[in-house]
Short mmCIF file of C-alpha atoms in Angstrom, two decimals:
data_model
loop_
_atom_site.label_atom_id
_atom_site.label_comp_id
_atom_site.label_asym_id
_atom_site.label_seq_id
_atom_site.Cartn_x
_atom_site.Cartn_y
_atom_site.Cartn_z
CA MET A 1 -4.67 -1.13 16.01
CA ILE A 2 -3.52 2.40 15.26
CA ALA A 3 -5.90 2.95 12.34
CA ILE A 4 -8.98 1.97 14.36
CA ARG A 5 -7.81 4.04 17.35
CA GLU A 6 -7.27 7.08 15.13
CA ALA A 7 -10.68 6.59 13.52
CA TRP A 8 -12.27 6.34 16.98
CA LYS A 9 -10.52 9.52 18.15
CA ALA A 10 -11.75 11.29 15.02
CA GLY A 11 -15.33 10.17 15.77
CA LEU A 12 -15.54 8.06 12.60
CA LEU A 13 -16.82 4.91 14.31
CA GLY A 14 -20.10 6.48 15.35
CA ARG A 15 -23.40 5.17 13.99
CA GLU A 16 -23.77 8.09 11.62
CA HIS A 17 -20.73 6.77 9.71
CA TRP A 18 -21.80 3.11 9.57
CA ILE A 19 -23.93 3.26 6.43
CA GLY A 20 -21.34 5.08 4.31
CA ASN A 21 -18.55 2.70 5.26
CA LEU A 22 -20.69 -0.42 4.88
CA VAL A 23 -21.85 0.64 1.41
CA SER A 24 -18.29 1.45 0.38
CA GLY A 25 -17.06 -1.89 1.76
CA VAL A 26 -19.69 -3.83 -0.21
CA ILE A 27 -18.76 -2.01 -3.43
CA VAL A 28 -15.04 -2.64 -2.90
CA GLY A 29 -15.75 -6.29 -2.09
CA VAL A 30 -17.61 -6.68 -5.38
CA VAL A 31 -14.77 -4.93 -7.24
CA ALA A 32 -12.20 -7.18 -5.53
CA LEU A 33 -13.92 -10.45 -6.50
CA PRO A 34 -12.90 -10.73 -10.18
CA LEU A 35 -9.49 -9.19 -9.51
CA ALA A 36 -8.72 -11.63 -6.69
CA MET A 37 -9.56 -14.62 -8.88
CA ALA A 38 -7.65 -13.24 -11.86
CA PHE A 39 -4.53 -12.51 -9.80
CA ALA A 40 -4.67 -15.97 -8.22
CA ILE A 41 -4.90 -17.78 -11.56
CA ALA A 42 -2.09 -15.67 -13.04
CA SER A 43 0.04 -16.48 -9.97
CA GLY A 44 -0.34 -20.21 -10.60
CA VAL A 45 -2.84 -21.07 -7.86
CA LYS A 46 -6.58 -21.71 -7.67
CA PRO A 47 -9.03 -18.79 -7.99
CA GLU A 48 -10.52 -19.29 -4.52
CA GLN A 49 -7.07 -18.73 -3.02
CA GLY A 50 -7.19 -15.18 -4.31
CA ILE A 51 -10.52 -14.67 -2.54
CA TYR A 52 -9.12 -16.13 0.70
CA THR A 53 -6.19 -13.72 0.41
CA ALA A 54 -8.51 -10.74 -0.06
CA ILE A 55 -10.66 -11.80 2.92
CA ILE A 56 -7.92 -12.57 5.45
CA GLY A 57 -5.34 -10.07 4.23
CA GLY A 58 -7.91 -7.31 3.80
CA LEU A 59 -9.36 -7.88 7.28
CA LEU A 60 -6.01 -7.97 9.10
CA VAL A 61 -4.59 -4.92 7.32
CA SER A 62 -7.75 -2.96 8.17
CA LEU A 63 -7.40 -4.02 11.82
CA PHE A 64 -3.65 -3.67 12.31
CA GLY A 65 -2.41 -1.38 9.50
CA GLY A 66 -1.36 2.24 9.71
CA SER A 67 -3.89 3.70 7.24
CA ARG A 68 -7.57 3.75 8.10
CA LEU A 69 -8.55 3.77 4.41
CA GLN A 70 -6.28 1.01 3.08
CA ILE A 71 -7.86 -1.93 1.25
CA ALA A 72 -5.50 -4.90 0.97
CA GLY A 73 -5.48 -8.12 -0.99
CA PRO A 74 -3.72 -9.76 -3.94
CA THR A 75 -2.37 -7.33 -6.53
CA GLY A 76 -0.98 -7.48 -10.05
CA ALA A 77 2.51 -6.41 -8.97
CA PHE A 78 3.05 -9.77 -7.25
CA ILE A 79 2.08 -11.93 -10.23
CA VAL A 80 5.54 -12.24 -11.79
CA ILE A 81 7.27 -13.18 -8.53
CA LEU A 82 4.51 -15.48 -7.27
CA ALA A 83 4.13 -17.32 -10.56
CA GLY A 84 7.88 -17.98 -10.58
CA VAL A 85 7.85 -19.25 -6.97
CA THR A 86 4.84 -21.49 -7.65
CA ALA A 87 6.42 -22.94 -10.79
CA THR A 88 9.74 -23.64 -9.05
CA HIS A 89 8.76 -24.50 -5.46
CA GLY A 90 5.08 -25.43 -5.69
CA VAL A 91 2.11 -23.94 -3.83
CA GLU A 92 3.55 -24.90 -0.45
CA GLY A 93 6.77 -23.09 -1.35
CA LEU A 94 4.65 -20.04 -2.19
CA HIS A 95 3.02 -20.20 1.24
CA ILE A 96 6.39 -20.46 2.99
CA ALA A 97 7.83 -17.55 0.98
CA THR A 98 4.77 -15.44 1.83
CA MET A 99 5.14 -16.16 5.55
CA MET A 100 8.85 -15.32 5.39
CA ALA A 101 7.95 -12.05 3.65
CA GLY A 102 5.51 -11.40 6.49
CA VAL A 103 8.32 -11.78 9.03
CA ILE A 104 10.53 -9.38 7.03
CA LEU A 105 7.71 -6.80 6.86
CA LEU A 106 7.12 -7.13 10.60
CA LEU A 107 10.82 -6.54 11.30
CA LEU A 108 10.88 -3.51 8.98
CA GLY A 109 7.90 -2.03 10.83
CA ILE A 110 9.10 -2.87 14.35
CA THR A 111 12.57 -1.41 13.66
CA ARG A 112 10.89 1.68 12.20
CA LEU A 113 12.42 1.37 8.74
CA GLY A 114 9.20 2.19 6.92
CA ALA A 115 10.51 5.56 5.75
CA ILE A 116 13.50 3.94 4.01
CA ILE A 117 11.23 2.40 1.37
CA LYS A 118 10.37 5.93 0.23
CA PHE A 119 13.97 6.48 -0.88
CA ILE A 120 13.76 4.01 -3.79
CA PRO A 121 14.09 6.32 -6.82
CA ASP A 122 11.19 6.89 -9.20
CA PRO A 123 13.05 5.59 -12.31
CA VAL A 124 13.51 2.23 -10.57
CA ILE A 125 9.85 2.02 -9.48
CA VAL A 126 8.52 3.07 -12.88
CA GLY A 127 10.95 0.74 -14.66
CA PHE A 128 10.04 -2.40 -12.78
CA THR A 129 6.28 -1.70 -12.63
CA ALA A 130 6.27 -1.11 -16.41
CA GLY A 131 8.23 -4.33 -16.86
CA ILE A 132 5.77 -6.23 -14.68
CA GLY A 133 2.92 -4.79 -16.75
CA VAL A 134 4.50 -6.11 -19.98
CA ILE A 135 5.06 -9.56 -18.48
CA ILE A 136 1.47 -9.77 -17.20
CA TRP A 137 0.08 -8.64 -20.56
CA VAL A 138 2.05 -11.17 -22.57
CA GLY A 139 1.43 -13.85 -19.94
CA GLN A 140 -2.34 -13.56 -20.47
CA TRP A 141 -2.25 -14.12 -24.24
CA LYS A 142 -2.77 -17.86 -23.81
CA ASP A 143 -6.08 -17.49 -21.95
CA PHE A 144 -7.17 -14.40 -23.90
CA PHE A 145 -6.80 -16.06 -27.32
CA GLY A 146 -7.39 -19.66 -26.25
CA LEU A 147 -3.92 -20.76 -27.34
CA PRO A 148 -2.30 -24.12 -26.55
CA THR A 149 0.16 -24.43 -23.68
CA ILE A 150 3.34 -22.48 -24.42
CA THR A 151 6.79 -23.59 -23.33
CA GLY A 152 9.91 -21.52 -22.78
CA GLU A 153 12.09 -20.68 -19.81
CA TYR A 154 12.72 -17.05 -20.69
CA PHE A 155 10.41 -14.21 -21.66
CA HIS A 156 11.71 -13.86 -25.20
CA GLU A 157 11.22 -17.60 -25.81
CA LYS A 158 7.63 -17.54 -24.55
CA PHE A 159 6.89 -14.38 -26.49
CA TRP A 160 8.21 -15.86 -29.74
CA HIS A 161 6.22 -19.09 -29.26
CA LEU A 162 3.08 -17.07 -28.53
CA LEU A 163 3.55 -15.11 -31.75
CA LEU A 164 3.89 -18.37 -33.68
CA ALA A 165 0.74 -19.73 -32.01
CA LEU A 166 -1.44 -16.66 -32.66
CA PRO A 167 -2.74 -17.93 -36.06
CA HIS A 168 -4.23 -20.89 -34.15
CA LEU A 169 -6.33 -18.75 -31.78
CA HIS A 170 -9.70 -20.07 -30.60
CA LEU A 171 -12.39 -17.90 -32.20
CA ALA A 172 -15.07 -18.22 -29.48
CA THR A 173 -12.54 -17.62 -26.70
CA THR A 174 -11.08 -14.58 -28.45
CA SER A 175 -14.55 -13.16 -29.13
CA LEU A 176 -15.56 -13.48 -25.47
CA ALA A 177 -12.24 -11.94 -24.43
CA LEU A 178 -12.70 -8.96 -26.75
CA LEU A 179 -16.26 -8.49 -25.47
CA SER A 180 -14.95 -8.56 -21.88
CA LEU A 181 -12.15 -6.12 -22.69
CA PHE A 182 -14.65 -3.77 -24.34
CA LEU A 183 -16.93 -3.87 -21.28
CA VAL A 184 -14.06 -3.24 -18.84
CA LEU A 185 -13.05 -0.16 -20.82
CA VAL A 186 -16.46 1.39 -21.61
CA THR A 187 -18.61 0.56 -18.57
CA SER A 188 -17.56 3.73 -16.76
CA ARG A 189 -18.62 5.81 -19.80
CA ILE A 190 -22.16 4.39 -20.05
CA ALA A 191 -24.62 6.35 -17.93
CA LEU A 192 -26.66 3.33 -16.81
CA LEU A 193 -23.59 1.27 -15.91
CA LYS A 194 -21.07 3.80 -14.60
CA ARG A 195 -21.92 2.94 -10.98
CA PHE A 196 -20.92 -0.69 -11.56
CA PRO A 197 -17.25 -1.73 -11.67
CA GLY A 198 -16.11 -2.56 -15.20
CA PRO A 199 -14.32 -5.83 -14.26
CA LEU A 200 -17.49 -7.14 -12.56
CA VAL A 201 -19.71 -6.22 -15.52
CA ALA A 202 -17.30 -7.91 -17.93
CA MET A 203 -17.10 -11.06 -15.81
CA VAL A 204 -20.88 -11.31 -15.33
CA VAL A 205 -21.71 -10.71 -19.01
CA ALA A 206 -19.09 -13.16 -20.24
CA THR A 207 -20.31 -15.76 -17.74
CA LEU A 208 -23.94 -15.31 -18.84
CA VAL A 209 -22.97 -15.64 -22.51
CA GLN A 210 -20.99 -18.81 -21.84
CA SER A 211 -23.81 -20.21 -19.67
CA LEU A 212 -26.35 -19.64 -22.45
CA PHE A 213 -24.35 -20.85 -25.44
CA HIS A 214 -21.84 -23.30 -23.90
CA PHE A 215 -19.15 -22.63 -26.52
CA ASP A 216 -16.91 -25.65 -27.05
CA GLY A 217 -13.28 -25.15 -26.16
CA VAL A 218 -13.80 -22.07 -23.96
CA ALA A 219 -11.87 -22.66 -20.72
CA THR A 220 -13.79 -21.76 -17.56
CA ILE A 221 -13.08 -21.89 -13.85
CA GLY A 222 -15.15 -25.08 -13.74
CA SER A 223 -13.27 -26.83 -16.55
CA ALA A 224 -9.83 -25.67 -15.37
CA PHE A 225 -10.19 -25.83 -11.57
CA GLY A 226 -13.40 -27.74 -10.89
CA GLY A 227 -15.20 -24.66 -9.59
CA ILE A 228 -14.86 -22.75 -6.31
CA PRO A 229 -15.48 -24.50 -2.96
CA GLN A 230 -18.48 -23.22 -1.04
CA GLY A 231 -17.25 -22.47 2.47
CA PHE A 232 -14.22 -21.51 4.51
CA PRO A 233 -10.74 -22.93 3.90
CA ASP A 234 -9.18 -25.33 6.39
CA PHE A 235 -6.34 -24.31 8.67
CA ASN A 236 -3.36 -25.87 6.90
CA PRO A 237 0.09 -24.58 7.90
CA PRO A 238 2.89 -25.42 5.44
CA GLN A 239 5.71 -27.80 6.36
CA ILE A 240 8.62 -25.44 6.97
CA THR A 241 12.14 -26.84 6.80
CA LEU A 242 15.51 -25.10 6.99
CA SER A 243 16.45 -26.10 3.44
CA ARG A 244 13.22 -24.63 2.04
CA VAL A 245 13.71 -21.44 4.03
CA ILE A 246 17.22 -21.03 2.59
CA ASP A 247 15.96 -21.69 -0.95
CA LEU A 248 13.18 -19.11 -0.58
CA ILE A 249 15.11 -16.24 1.04
CA GLY A 250 15.47 -14.38 -2.27
CA PRO A 251 11.80 -14.63 -3.34
CA ALA A 252 10.64 -13.82 0.21
CA PHE A 253 12.76 -10.66 0.27
CA ALA A 254 11.40 -9.65 -3.16
CA ILE A 255 7.80 -10.21 -2.02
CA ALA A 256 8.42 -8.18 1.14
CA MET A 257 10.08 -5.27 -0.65
CA LEU A 258 7.46 -5.12 -3.38
CA GLY A 259 4.66 -5.42 -0.83
CA ALA A 260 6.17 -2.65 1.28
CA ILE A 261 6.57 -0.34 -1.71
CA GLU A 262 3.06 -0.90 -3.02
CA SER A 263 1.33 -0.68 0.36
CA LEU A 264 3.10 2.57 1.27
CA LEU A 265 2.42 4.06 -2.17
CA SER A 266 -1.23 3.14 -1.74
CA ALA A 267 -1.29 4.74 1.72
CA VAL A 268 0.27 7.93 0.29
CA VAL A 269 -2.37 8.02 -2.47
CA ALA A 270 -5.08 7.58 0.17
CA ASP A 271 -3.65 10.45 2.23
CA GLY A 272 -3.66 12.68 -0.84
CA MET A 273 -7.26 11.85 -1.70
CA ALA A 274 -8.72 12.04 1.80
CA GLY A 275 -6.40 14.43 3.64
CA THR A 276 -5.38 11.76 6.17
CA ARG A 277 -1.95 10.80 7.46
CA HIS A 278 -0.77 7.22 7.69
CA ASP A 279 1.83 5.60 9.96
CA SER A 280 4.27 3.87 7.61
CA ASN A 281 5.83 1.64 10.26
CA GLN A 282 2.46 0.46 11.58
CA GLU A 283 1.35 -0.14 7.99
CA LEU A 284 4.28 -2.52 7.49
CA ILE A 285 3.41 -4.27 10.74
CA GLY A 286 -0.17 -4.75 9.51
CA GLN A 287 1.10 -6.06 6.17
CA GLY A 288 3.45 -8.42 8.01
CA ILE A 289 0.67 -9.84 10.16
CA ALA A 290 -1.52 -10.31 7.08
CA ASN A 291 1.17 -12.16 5.14
CA LEU A 292 1.94 -14.38 8.10
CA ALA A 293 -1.72 -15.37 8.45
CA THR A 294 -3.03 -15.75 4.88
CA PRO A 295 -0.89 -18.79 3.94
CA LEU A 296 -2.28 -20.67 6.96
CA PHE A 297 -5.66 -20.71 5.19
CA GLY A 298 -4.53 -21.24 1.60
CA GLY A 299 -3.91 -17.61 0.70
CA PHE A 300 -0.77 -15.96 -0.63
CA ALA A 301 0.92 -12.55 -0.65
CA ALA A 302 -1.28 -9.53 0.08
CA THR A 303 -0.55 -5.81 0.06
CA GLY A 304 -2.34 -2.49 -0.14
CA ALA A 305 -4.19 -2.19 -3.45
CA ILE A 306 -4.13 1.33 -4.86
CA ALA A 307 -7.17 0.94 -7.15
CA ARG A 308 -9.37 -0.66 -4.47
CA THR A 309 -8.26 1.85 -1.84
CA ALA A 310 -9.13 4.72 -4.21
CA THR A 311 -12.52 3.08 -4.90
CA ASN A 312 -13.12 2.89 -1.17
CA ILE A 313 -12.46 6.61 -0.73
CA ARG A 314 -14.55 7.63 -3.75
CA ASN A 315 -17.54 5.69 -2.42
CA GLY A 316 -17.51 7.24 1.03
CA GLY A 317 -15.18 5.02 3.06
CA THR A 318 -13.75 6.93 6.02
CA SER A 319 -12.61 4.27 8.51
CA PRO A 320 -11.41 0.64 8.81
CA LEU A 321 -15.09 -0.38 8.93
CA ALA A 322 -15.07 -0.22 5.12
CA GLY A 323 -12.16 -2.66 4.91
CA ILE A 324 -13.88 -5.00 7.36
CA ALA A 325 -17.13 -4.78 5.33
CA HIS A 326 -15.13 -5.56 2.16
CA ALA A 327 -13.87 -8.80 3.77
CA ILE A 328 -17.36 -9.76 5.02
CA THR A 329 -18.81 -9.16 1.53
CA LEU A 330 -16.34 -11.63 0.04
CA VAL A 331 -17.17 -14.15 2.79
CA LEU A 332 -20.89 -13.94 1.91
CA ILE A 333 -20.12 -14.29 -1.80
CA ILE A 334 -18.06 -17.43 -1.30
CA LEU A 335 -20.67 -18.91 1.05
CA PHE A 336 -23.72 -18.32 -1.13
CA LEU A 337 -22.61 -17.64 -4.71
CA ALA A 338 -19.59 -19.94 -5.17
CA PRO A 339 -21.45 -22.47 -7.41
CA LEU A 340 -22.15 -19.70 -9.95
CA ALA A 341 -18.42 -19.25 -10.58
CA SER A 342 -17.99 -22.47 -12.56
CA ASN A 343 -18.97 -20.84 -15.87
CA ILE A 344 -16.68 -17.80 -15.52
CA PRO A 345 -14.49 -17.87 -18.67
CA LEU A 346 -10.77 -17.57 -18.06
CA CYS A 347 -10.58 -15.28 -21.09
CA ALA A 348 -12.75 -12.73 -19.25
CA LEU A 349 -10.29 -12.71 -16.35
CA ALA A 350 -7.44 -12.39 -18.85
CA ALA A 351 -9.16 -9.33 -20.35
CA ILE A 352 -9.37 -7.81 -16.88
CA LEU A 353 -5.64 -8.42 -16.42
CA PHE A 354 -4.94 -6.76 -19.79
CA VAL A 355 -6.34 -3.53 -18.32
CA VAL A 356 -4.54 -4.06 -15.00
CA ALA A 357 -1.26 -4.53 -16.90
CA TYR A 358 -1.80 -1.34 -18.90
CA ASN A 359 -2.56 0.67 -15.77
CA MET A 360 0.51 -0.76 -14.03
CA SER A 361 2.78 0.13 -16.92
CA GLU A 362 1.99 3.86 -16.52
CA LEU A 363 2.77 4.26 -20.19
CA LYS A 364 2.30 8.04 -20.25
CA HIS A 365 4.50 8.54 -17.20
CA PHE A 366 7.11 6.17 -18.66
CA LYS A 367 7.15 8.06 -21.96
CA ARG A 368 7.31 11.47 -20.26
CA MET A 369 10.22 10.35 -18.09
CA VAL A 370 12.14 9.07 -21.12
CA GLN A 371 11.59 12.41 -22.88
CA ARG A 372 12.27 14.80 -20.00
CA ALA A 373 14.42 13.14 -17.33
CA PRO A 374 18.24 13.52 -17.22
CA ARG A 375 20.07 10.96 -19.32
CA ALA A 376 21.40 9.05 -16.30
CA ASP A 377 17.87 8.64 -14.91
CA VAL A 378 16.59 7.51 -18.31
CA ALA A 379 19.39 4.92 -18.44
CA ILE A 380 18.42 3.62 -14.98
CA LEU A 381 14.76 3.49 -16.02
CA LEU A 382 15.46 1.53 -19.22
CA ILE A 383 17.97 -0.84 -17.60
CA THR A 384 15.52 -1.66 -14.80
CA PHE A 385 12.71 -2.15 -17.33
CA ILE A 386 14.78 -4.41 -19.61
CA LEU A 387 16.12 -6.51 -16.72
CA THR A 388 12.60 -6.91 -15.28
CA VAL A 389 11.24 -8.19 -18.58
CA PHE A 390 14.15 -10.30 -19.80
CA SER A 391 15.92 -11.33 -16.61
CA ASP A 392 14.46 -11.25 -13.12
CA LEU A 393 12.55 -8.75 -11.01
CA VAL A 394 14.85 -9.14 -7.99
CA ILE A 395 17.96 -8.60 -10.11
CA ALA A 396 16.30 -5.65 -11.84
CA VAL A 397 15.39 -3.87 -8.61
CA ASN A 398 18.79 -4.54 -7.01
CA ILE A 399 20.75 -3.30 -10.02
CA GLY A 400 18.39 -0.34 -10.51
CA VAL A 401 18.81 0.76 -6.89
CA ILE A 402 22.60 0.27 -7.01
CA LEU A 403 22.87 2.32 -10.22
CA ALA A 404 20.66 5.04 -8.72
CA MET A 405 22.84 5.13 -5.59
CA LEU A 406 26.02 5.39 -7.65
CA GLN A 407 24.50 8.17 -9.73
CA PHE A 408 23.39 9.99 -6.58
CA MET A 409 26.87 9.71 -5.08
CA ARG A 410 28.41 11.00 -8.32
CA ARG A 411 26.13 14.02 -8.19
CA MET A 412 26.85 14.56 -4.50
CA ALA A 413 30.60 14.31 -5.08
CA SER A 414 30.46 16.79 -7.93
CA SER A 415 28.54 19.22 -5.73
CA VAL A 416 31.31 19.31 -3.10
CA GLU A 417 33.54 22.35 -3.55
CA VAL A 418 36.94 22.87 -1.96
CA GLN A 419 38.32 26.22 -2.99
CA GLN A 420 40.63 28.98 -1.89
CA VAL A 421 38.90 32.11 -0.63
CA VAL A 422 40.38 35.24 -2.20
CA GLU A 423 40.86 38.45 -0.28
CA HIS A 424 37.99 40.48 -1.75
CA GLU A 425 35.53 37.75 -0.68
CA LEU A 426 36.71 38.19 2.90
CA GLU A 427 36.70 42.01 2.85
CA HIS A 428 33.79 42.41 5.25
CA GLU A 429 35.07 39.81 7.75
CA LEU A 430 38.61 41.24 7.62
CA ARG A 431 37.33 44.75 8.48
CA GLN A 432 35.27 43.35 11.35
CA ASN A 433 38.44 41.82 12.80
CA GLY A 434 40.61 44.92 12.34
CA HIS A 435 42.49 43.82 9.20
CA GLN A 436 42.80 45.85 6.05
CA HIS A 437 44.25 42.92 4.11
CA LEU A 438 44.65 39.19 4.53
CA PRO A 439 47.88 38.62 6.48
CA PRO A 440 50.71 37.52 4.16
CA GLY A 441 51.48 33.82 4.48
CA VAL A 442 47.88 32.89 5.35
CA LEU A 443 45.64 30.95 2.98
CA ILE A 444 41.93 30.41 3.59
CA TYR A 445 40.12 27.41 2.15
CA THR A 446 36.45 26.62 2.49
CA VAL A 447 34.67 23.28 2.04
CA GLU A 448 31.05 23.29 0.90
CA GLY A 449 29.16 20.01 0.94
CA PRO A 450 29.47 16.62 2.67
CA LEU A 451 33.00 15.32 2.91
CA PHE A 452 32.36 11.64 2.18
CA PHE A 453 34.24 8.95 0.27
CA GLY A 454 32.91 10.10 -3.09
CA ALA A 455 34.33 13.61 -2.60
CA ALA A 456 37.59 12.60 -0.91
CA GLU A 457 39.67 12.76 -4.09
CA THR A 458 38.39 16.26 -4.90
CA PHE A 459 39.27 17.39 -1.40
CA GLU A 460 42.75 15.89 -1.46
CA ARG A 461 43.58 17.32 -4.87
CA ALA A 462 42.42 20.83 -3.95
CA LEU A 463 44.32 21.05 -0.65
CA ALA A 464 47.47 19.16 -1.51
CA GLN A 465 48.23 21.31 -4.53
CA THR A 466 48.43 24.84 -3.12
CA HIS A 467 50.25 27.11 -5.54
CA THR A 468 52.53 28.50 -2.84
CA ASP A 469 53.38 27.11 0.54
CA PRO A 470 51.80 29.42 3.14
CA VAL A 471 52.81 29.66 6.76
CA VAL A 472 49.22 28.95 7.90
CA LEU A 473 46.34 27.30 6.09
CA VAL A 474 42.90 27.89 7.60
CA LEU A 475 40.20 25.39 6.62
CA ARG A 476 36.61 26.57 7.15
CA LEU A 477 34.15 23.71 7.76
CA LYS A 478 31.03 25.78 8.30
CA HIS A 479 29.19 24.30 5.29
CA VAL A 480 30.17 20.65 5.85
CA PRO A 481 27.03 18.85 7.11
CA PHE A 482 28.80 15.53 7.78
CA MET A 483 31.98 13.51 7.21
CA ASP A 484 32.35 9.78 6.80
CA ILE A 485 35.42 7.74 7.75
CA THR A 486 36.93 8.01 4.25
CA GLY A 487 36.62 11.79 4.30
CA LEU A 488 38.12 11.94 7.78
CA GLN A 489 41.06 9.71 6.84
CA MET A 490 41.69 11.77 3.72
CA LEU A 491 41.63 14.99 5.79
CA GLU A 492 44.14 13.50 8.22
CA GLU A 493 46.46 12.42 5.38
CA VAL A 494 46.33 15.87 3.79
CA ILE A 495 47.09 17.53 7.13
CA GLN A 496 50.09 15.22 7.61
CA GLN A 497 51.36 16.06 4.11
CA LEU A 498 51.01 19.79 4.83
CA HIS A 499 52.82 19.38 8.14
CA LYS A 500 55.73 17.78 6.28
CA ARG A 501 55.89 20.97 4.22
CA HIS A 502 56.00 22.94 7.55
CA ILE A 503 52.53 24.42 7.04
CA VAL A 504 50.40 25.03 10.12
CA VAL A 505 46.84 23.82 9.61
CA LYS A 506 43.92 25.41 11.44
CA LEU A 507 40.32 24.14 11.38
CA CYS A 508 37.32 26.22 12.31
CA GLU A 509 33.50 26.47 12.37
CA ALA A 510 32.70 22.74 12.37
CA ASN A 511 29.25 21.77 13.55
CA ALA A 512 28.84 19.62 16.66
CA LYS A 513 28.65 16.27 14.83
CA VAL A 514 31.66 16.97 12.63
CA LEU A 515 33.64 18.30 15.60
CA GLY A 516 32.88 15.14 17.55
CA LYS A 517 34.20 13.00 14.70
CA LEU A 518 37.32 15.15 14.34
CA GLY A 519 38.08 14.49 17.98
CA LYS A 520 37.20 10.80 17.87
CA VAL A 521 39.54 9.91 14.99
CA GLY A 522 42.40 12.02 16.44
CA ILE A 523 42.51 14.87 13.91
CA LEU A 524 42.29 17.50 16.64
CA HIS A 525 45.27 15.85 18.33
CA THR A 526 47.15 15.81 14.99
CA ILE A 527 46.77 19.55 14.42
CA GLY A 528 46.97 20.40 18.09
CA THR A 529 43.86 21.45 19.99
CA GLN A 530 45.08 25.06 19.98
CA HIS A 531 44.65 25.08 16.21
CA TYR A 532 40.92 24.40 16.24
CA HIS A 533 38.66 27.47 16.63
CA ALA A 534 34.89 27.60 16.87
CA ALA A 535 34.85 31.05 15.17
CA PHE A 536 36.62 32.13 12.00
CA SER A 537 37.60 35.44 13.63
CA ASP A 538 39.62 33.58 16.30
CA ALA A 539 41.31 31.43 13.67
CA LEU A 540 42.19 34.53 11.62
CA ALA A 541 43.56 36.43 14.64
CA ASP A 542 45.70 33.47 15.72
CA ALA A 543 46.96 32.93 12.15
CA ALA A 544 47.95 36.62 11.92
CA GLU A 545 49.85 36.30 15.20
CA LEU A 546 51.70 33.21 13.92
CA VAL A 547 52.88 34.83 10.70
CA ARG A 548 54.25 37.82 12.59
#
């Protein structure tokens, strides 16, 4: 309970802070209500399951997470993965995949790998979040326009069938959806309504209109799901078998990685807004506990929600009490107001998801990156985006990360320089060591940058092709931060080739880690320990003695 302990140490659990956090928690709970139901329906499960996820996941992350301001629950980023799991493996398969993701998140946190998630490049993150936004947007056309059920295995097939079905839209449904979309967008700009969350206003107004006029053909939570149960869910653990675990490894890993990325991004945003500092490993542990527990009560994947966390901070939340109050607010709503949910139109929730999808797509950031980023980064961005939309999110992220790694290694390899040092560059060091000129028969080479497998060829080509065969070749390793096994093997091969040409090789100025590796793989034995020098001056003096 790091977040609560830190809040207690900071004096934020005192009575003077109760009111602010309780008020913020109530506001966030109200904001979370329509979003939780919308995300649940879009993920292929019942709307109340989204509320259960927000209650249980939100409570556990507030208690066990690493950020005292984090608000957790279902989010739009999960929709694509969860909908696919539900369609293929059923709701029970979704619960098992969520619990497996919880175990993965726990292991990431316990083994202190939280910081690794931060190394996923921005083009990959922007590419797949924009792709998810497009999929969510198109996926809500059916409910937004009141269209018939659309078939199609792939995105392009569904999209084409939706376009063909658009002329058959349901007028009343579309009108309510447009009204809801208008209210979501303009509520914050109306003086009397700006204190109320736009999604809630849209949902309430659309529900009142449908309750008054009872438009035929408008799908509601009551007509589609039979309403929302009034009370707590039963404890119902899924039936886990080895075959189902094997089938769900891929989706579980995708849920865990996406949950980790989003929760840590949300925690970073919270730190920037409130001047706090989160513990990334503890945050993953909290997320893991939440995702292990929510499926036991009918919930599904939960993670830190950036928009709700920001709302919490803006409304005065300063400690985990706000997150706990958010969960209690949703409990009270489901206990006392559940019967009122039957008339909520699905088109109103689709309108809310339209806005969520647009915000997720980060259209301005996407456009700016395409215009300004290096061409390789733009290619990674567009490939990740296209694969997310037309193929699969897991494939898209994997290929995006692999391409980014290859591009990074290419840049690193091109930054490694192996070059001969000419005499005038050594003038100062030569005078310090009593030499007017570089001794004849001595060549000095310097390596700048990490000597890893990507730079091995550059290194070999530079050293193996000396213009003249010197008596002694001194290799300065002062600016080599590390070597991997490929770089070490290549160095050993080059030294052996030089020895065959009767050239004495001296190494100098390696840092402690590099020196340890040189000794471990036997390079120091190959050159002879007398030919390694900690200081360049010693190497130069010994080389001058040899050529005499």
